[in-house]
Amino acid sequence: MRKINLQKCSLWILSLLLFSFNSVAQQRKINGVVTESVNNNPLSGATVSVSATGTSTVTKSDGTFEISVPSGTTNLTVTFVGYRASVVTLEANQTFV
């Protein structure tokens, strides 16, 4: 039977946990509201996505959304059936659109 080196195993687990926390720390949450440009009515069911990662979310009935994006993300794309896609530019520390 093989002995497991507890010190090596603990070090490996600690490294894995630190790597996980580092990748989570590089994300930021963006909140916003998608509305029609003509009368500002909220759009329920619009898709908000980050094209670089493929991450997306759908707006709620009041047009609100929340999406986690990598810290270097500069654009969000908003799509809705019957409307032209819209690209929203994000500032470096912006968390609400």
N, C-alpha and C. Protein backbone atom coordinates (compact mmCIF):
# COMPACT_ATOMS: atom_id res chain seq x y z
N MET A 1 0.84 -1.19 0.00
CA MET A 1 0.00 0.00 0.00
C MET A 1 0.88 1.25 0.00
N ARG A 2 0.47 2.22 -0.74
CA ARG A 2 1.23 3.43 -0.92
C ARG A 2 0.85 4.47 0.13
N LYS A 3 1.85 5.15 0.69
CA LYS A 3 1.60 6.22 1.65
C LYS A 3 1.38 7.53 0.91
N ILE A 4 0.44 8.31 1.37
CA ILE A 4 0.19 9.62 0.78
C ILE A 4 0.93 10.66 1.60
N ASN A 5 1.71 11.45 0.94
CA ASN A 5 2.46 12.50 1.61
C ASN A 5 1.50 13.64 1.90
N LEU A 6 1.12 13.78 3.16
CA LEU A 6 0.13 14.79 3.57
C LEU A 6 0.59 16.20 3.26
N GLN A 7 1.86 16.47 3.42
CA GLN A 7 2.37 17.82 3.16
C GLN A 7 2.24 18.17 1.67
N LYS A 8 2.58 17.25 0.78
CA LYS A 8 2.47 17.52 -0.66
C LYS A 8 1.01 17.66 -1.06
N CYS A 9 0.15 16.83 -0.50
CA CYS A 9 -1.27 16.88 -0.81
C CYS A 9 -1.88 18.21 -0.35
N SER A 10 -1.52 18.64 0.85
CA SER A 10 -2.02 19.91 1.38
C SER A 10 -1.55 21.09 0.54
N LEU A 11 -0.31 21.05 0.11
CA LEU A 11 0.24 22.11 -0.72
C LEU A 11 -0.49 22.18 -2.06
N TRP A 12 -0.77 21.03 -2.65
CA TRP A 12 -1.48 20.97 -3.92
C TRP A 12 -2.90 21.54 -3.78
N ILE A 13 -3.61 21.17 -2.72
CA ILE A 13 -4.97 21.67 -2.48
C ILE A 13 -4.94 23.18 -2.24
N LEU A 14 -3.99 23.67 -1.47
CA LEU A 14 -3.86 25.10 -1.21
C LEU A 14 -3.60 25.86 -2.51
N SER A 15 -2.74 25.34 -3.37
CA SER A 15 -2.46 25.99 -4.66
C SER A 15 -3.70 26.05 -5.52
N LEU A 16 -4.47 24.97 -5.54
CA LEU A 16 -5.70 24.92 -6.32
C LEU A 16 -6.70 25.96 -5.81
N LEU A 17 -6.84 26.09 -4.51
CA LEU A 17 -7.76 27.07 -3.93
C LEU A 17 -7.32 28.50 -4.25
N LEU A 18 -6.04 28.78 -4.14
CA LEU A 18 -5.54 30.12 -4.44
C LEU A 18 -5.76 30.46 -5.91
N PHE A 19 -5.56 29.51 -6.80
CA PHE A 19 -5.81 29.74 -8.22
C PHE A 19 -7.28 30.04 -8.47
N SER A 20 -8.16 29.33 -7.79
CA SER A 20 -9.60 29.55 -7.94
C SER A 20 -9.99 30.94 -7.48
N PHE A 21 -9.48 31.38 -6.34
CA PHE A 21 -9.80 32.71 -5.83
C PHE A 21 -9.27 33.79 -6.76
N ASN A 22 -8.10 33.56 -7.34
CA ASN A 22 -7.52 34.53 -8.25
C ASN A 22 -8.38 34.71 -9.49
N SER A 23 -8.90 33.62 -10.04
CA SER A 23 -9.72 33.74 -11.24
C SER A 23 -11.06 34.40 -10.94
N VAL A 24 -11.61 34.20 -9.76
CA VAL A 24 -12.86 34.86 -9.37
C VAL A 24 -12.62 36.35 -9.16
N ALA A 25 -11.48 36.70 -8.63
CA ALA A 25 -11.17 38.11 -8.35
C ALA A 25 -11.04 38.92 -9.63
N GLN A 26 -10.83 38.28 -10.75
CA GLN A 26 -10.65 39.00 -12.00
C GLN A 26 -11.98 39.22 -12.72
N GLN A 27 -13.08 38.95 -12.06
CA GLN A 27 -14.42 39.17 -12.61
C GLN A 27 -15.02 40.41 -11.97
N ARG A 28 -15.93 41.04 -12.66
CA ARG A 28 -16.71 42.13 -12.06
C ARG A 28 -18.15 41.99 -12.52
N LYS A 29 -19.07 42.43 -11.68
CA LYS A 29 -20.48 42.35 -12.00
C LYS A 29 -20.95 43.66 -12.62
N ILE A 30 -21.70 43.53 -13.70
CA ILE A 30 -22.30 44.69 -14.36
C ILE A 30 -23.81 44.55 -14.22
N ASN A 31 -24.46 45.59 -13.76
CA ASN A 31 -25.92 45.65 -13.66
C ASN A 31 -26.40 46.71 -14.64
N GLY A 32 -27.63 46.55 -15.09
CA GLY A 32 -28.15 47.56 -15.99
C GLY A 32 -29.61 47.35 -16.31
N VAL A 33 -30.14 48.22 -17.15
CA VAL A 33 -31.53 48.16 -17.60
C VAL A 33 -31.52 48.35 -19.11
N VAL A 34 -32.22 47.47 -19.81
CA VAL A 34 -32.36 47.59 -21.26
C VAL A 34 -33.73 48.17 -21.55
N THR A 35 -33.75 49.29 -22.28
CA THR A 35 -35.00 49.97 -22.62
C THR A 35 -35.06 50.27 -24.12
N GLU A 36 -36.27 50.51 -24.61
CA GLU A 36 -36.44 50.95 -25.99
C GLU A 36 -35.92 52.38 -26.11
N SER A 37 -35.33 52.70 -27.23
CA SER A 37 -34.78 54.04 -27.40
C SER A 37 -35.85 55.09 -27.64
N VAL A 38 -37.01 54.70 -28.18
CA VAL A 38 -38.05 55.66 -28.52
C VAL A 38 -38.82 56.14 -27.28
N ASN A 39 -39.33 55.20 -26.49
CA ASN A 39 -40.18 55.60 -25.36
C ASN A 39 -39.68 55.13 -24.00
N ASN A 40 -38.47 54.58 -23.94
CA ASN A 40 -37.84 54.12 -22.69
C ASN A 40 -38.60 53.01 -21.96
N ASN A 41 -39.44 52.26 -22.64
CA ASN A 41 -40.08 51.10 -22.02
C ASN A 41 -39.04 50.00 -21.83
N PRO A 42 -39.07 49.29 -20.69
CA PRO A 42 -38.11 48.21 -20.47
C PRO A 42 -38.34 47.05 -21.44
N LEU A 43 -37.26 46.41 -21.85
CA LEU A 43 -37.35 45.25 -22.75
C LEU A 43 -37.10 43.97 -21.96
N SER A 44 -38.13 43.19 -21.81
CA SER A 44 -38.04 41.90 -21.13
C SER A 44 -37.60 40.85 -22.13
N GLY A 45 -36.60 40.05 -21.76
CA GLY A 45 -36.15 38.97 -22.64
C GLY A 45 -35.05 39.35 -23.60
N ALA A 46 -34.48 40.55 -23.47
CA ALA A 46 -33.34 40.93 -24.31
C ALA A 46 -32.11 40.16 -23.84
N THR A 47 -31.22 39.84 -24.76
CA THR A 47 -29.99 39.12 -24.42
C THR A 47 -28.84 40.11 -24.31
N VAL A 48 -28.12 40.02 -23.19
CA VAL A 48 -26.93 40.85 -22.96
C VAL A 48 -25.75 39.87 -22.93
N SER A 49 -24.75 40.12 -23.78
CA SER A 49 -23.66 39.15 -23.88
C SER A 49 -22.29 39.81 -23.98
N VAL A 50 -21.29 39.01 -23.63
CA VAL A 50 -19.89 39.39 -23.78
C VAL A 50 -19.36 38.53 -24.92
N SER A 51 -19.12 39.14 -26.07
CA SER A 51 -18.75 38.35 -27.25
C SER A 51 -17.42 37.63 -27.09
N ALA A 52 -16.50 38.19 -26.33
CA ALA A 52 -15.18 37.57 -26.17
C ALA A 52 -15.24 36.25 -25.41
N THR A 53 -16.22 36.10 -24.51
CA THR A 53 -16.29 34.88 -23.69
C THR A 53 -17.50 34.01 -24.00
N GLY A 54 -18.49 34.57 -24.67
CA GLY A 54 -19.72 33.82 -24.91
C GLY A 54 -20.68 33.85 -23.73
N THR A 55 -20.32 34.55 -22.67
CA THR A 55 -21.19 34.68 -21.50
C THR A 55 -22.37 35.57 -21.86
N SER A 56 -23.56 35.15 -21.43
CA SER A 56 -24.74 35.97 -21.71
C SER A 56 -25.77 35.81 -20.60
N THR A 57 -26.72 36.73 -20.59
CA THR A 57 -27.84 36.67 -19.66
C THR A 57 -29.05 37.28 -20.37
N VAL A 58 -30.21 37.09 -19.78
CA VAL A 58 -31.46 37.61 -20.36
C VAL A 58 -32.08 38.58 -19.36
N THR A 59 -32.62 39.69 -19.88
CA THR A 59 -33.22 40.68 -18.99
C THR A 59 -34.52 40.17 -18.36
N LYS A 60 -34.79 40.65 -17.16
CA LYS A 60 -36.02 40.29 -16.44
C LYS A 60 -37.20 41.09 -16.99
N SER A 61 -38.37 40.90 -16.41
CA SER A 61 -39.58 41.57 -16.91
C SER A 61 -39.50 43.09 -16.82
N ASP A 62 -38.67 43.62 -15.92
CA ASP A 62 -38.51 45.07 -15.79
C ASP A 62 -37.31 45.59 -16.59
N GLY A 63 -36.71 44.73 -17.42
CA GLY A 63 -35.58 45.13 -18.26
C GLY A 63 -34.22 45.09 -17.58
N THR A 64 -34.18 44.71 -16.31
CA THR A 64 -32.91 44.69 -15.58
C THR A 64 -32.13 43.42 -15.86
N PHE A 65 -30.81 43.51 -15.69
CA PHE A 65 -29.93 42.34 -15.85
C PHE A 65 -28.73 42.48 -14.95
N GLU A 66 -28.06 41.34 -14.74
CA GLU A 66 -26.79 41.30 -14.02
C GLU A 66 -25.93 40.26 -14.73
N ILE A 67 -24.68 40.62 -15.01
CA ILE A 67 -23.78 39.70 -15.70
C ILE A 67 -22.37 39.87 -15.12
N SER A 68 -21.67 38.76 -14.95
CA SER A 68 -20.27 38.79 -14.51
C SER A 68 -19.39 38.76 -15.75
N VAL A 69 -18.46 39.69 -15.80
CA VAL A 69 -17.58 39.81 -16.96
C VAL A 69 -16.12 39.84 -16.51
N PRO A 70 -15.20 39.40 -17.35
CA PRO A 70 -13.78 39.54 -17.02
C PRO A 70 -13.42 41.01 -16.85
N SER A 71 -12.46 41.31 -15.99
CA SER A 71 -12.14 42.70 -15.68
C SER A 71 -11.72 43.52 -16.88
N GLY A 72 -11.19 42.92 -17.92
CA GLY A 72 -10.76 43.67 -19.09
C GLY A 72 -11.84 43.89 -20.14
N THR A 73 -13.07 43.48 -19.85
CA THR A 73 -14.15 43.59 -20.83
C THR A 73 -14.48 45.05 -21.10
N THR A 74 -14.58 45.41 -22.38
CA THR A 74 -14.86 46.79 -22.76
C THR A 74 -16.21 46.96 -23.44
N ASN A 75 -16.82 45.87 -23.91
CA ASN A 75 -18.10 45.97 -24.63
C ASN A 75 -19.09 44.89 -24.20
N LEU A 76 -20.36 45.27 -24.19
CA LEU A 76 -21.47 44.33 -24.05
C LEU A 76 -22.32 44.48 -25.29
N THR A 77 -22.87 43.36 -25.76
CA THR A 77 -23.77 43.41 -26.92
C THR A 77 -25.18 43.07 -26.44
N VAL A 78 -26.15 43.90 -26.84
CA VAL A 78 -27.55 43.70 -26.48
C VAL A 78 -28.32 43.36 -27.74
N THR A 79 -29.05 42.24 -27.70
CA THR A 79 -29.87 41.83 -28.84
C THR A 79 -31.29 41.56 -28.38
N PHE A 80 -32.24 41.79 -29.29
CA PHE A 80 -33.64 41.54 -29.02
C PHE A 80 -34.33 41.31 -30.36
N VAL A 81 -35.23 40.34 -30.41
CA VAL A 81 -35.91 40.01 -31.66
C VAL A 81 -36.63 41.25 -32.21
N GLY A 82 -36.40 41.54 -33.49
CA GLY A 82 -37.04 42.68 -34.13
C GLY A 82 -36.30 43.99 -33.98
N TYR A 83 -35.19 43.98 -33.23
CA TYR A 83 -34.39 45.20 -33.03
C TYR A 83 -32.97 44.95 -33.55
N ARG A 84 -32.31 46.02 -33.90
CA ARG A 84 -30.91 45.94 -34.31
C ARG A 84 -30.04 45.75 -33.07
N ALA A 85 -28.99 44.93 -33.16
CA ALA A 85 -28.07 44.71 -32.04
C ALA A 85 -27.40 46.03 -31.66
N SER A 86 -27.16 46.20 -30.38
CA SER A 86 -26.52 47.41 -29.88
C SER A 86 -25.29 47.03 -29.06
N VAL A 87 -24.19 47.72 -29.30
CA VAL A 87 -22.96 47.49 -28.54
C VAL A 87 -22.79 48.62 -27.54
N VAL A 88 -22.62 48.26 -26.27
CA VAL A 88 -22.46 49.23 -25.19
C VAL A 88 -21.01 49.20 -24.74
N THR A 89 -20.35 50.35 -24.73
CA THR A 89 -18.96 50.45 -24.29
C THR A 89 -18.91 50.65 -22.78
N LEU A 90 -18.05 49.88 -22.12
CA LEU A 90 -17.89 49.97 -20.66
C LEU A 90 -16.62 50.73 -20.32
N GLU A 91 -16.71 51.57 -19.32
CA GLU A 91 -15.53 52.25 -18.77
C GLU A 91 -14.83 51.28 -17.83
N ALA A 92 -13.59 51.57 -17.45
CA ALA A 92 -12.76 50.66 -16.66
C ALA A 92 -13.42 50.20 -15.35
N ASN A 93 -14.01 51.11 -14.59
CA ASN A 93 -14.59 50.75 -13.30
C ASN A 93 -16.10 50.79 -13.29
N GLN A 94 -16.71 50.86 -14.44
CA GLN A 94 -18.16 50.97 -14.55
C GLN A 94 -18.84 49.67 -14.11
N THR A 95 -19.89 49.79 -13.28
CA THR A 95 -20.62 48.60 -12.83
C THR A 95 -22.12 48.70 -13.14
N PHE A 96 -22.58 49.84 -13.66
CA PHE A 96 -23.99 49.98 -14.02
C PHE A 96 -24.09 50.59 -15.41
N VAL A 97 -24.97 50.00 -16.23
CA VAL A 97 -25.13 50.48 -17.62
C VAL A 97 -26.56 50.93 -17.80
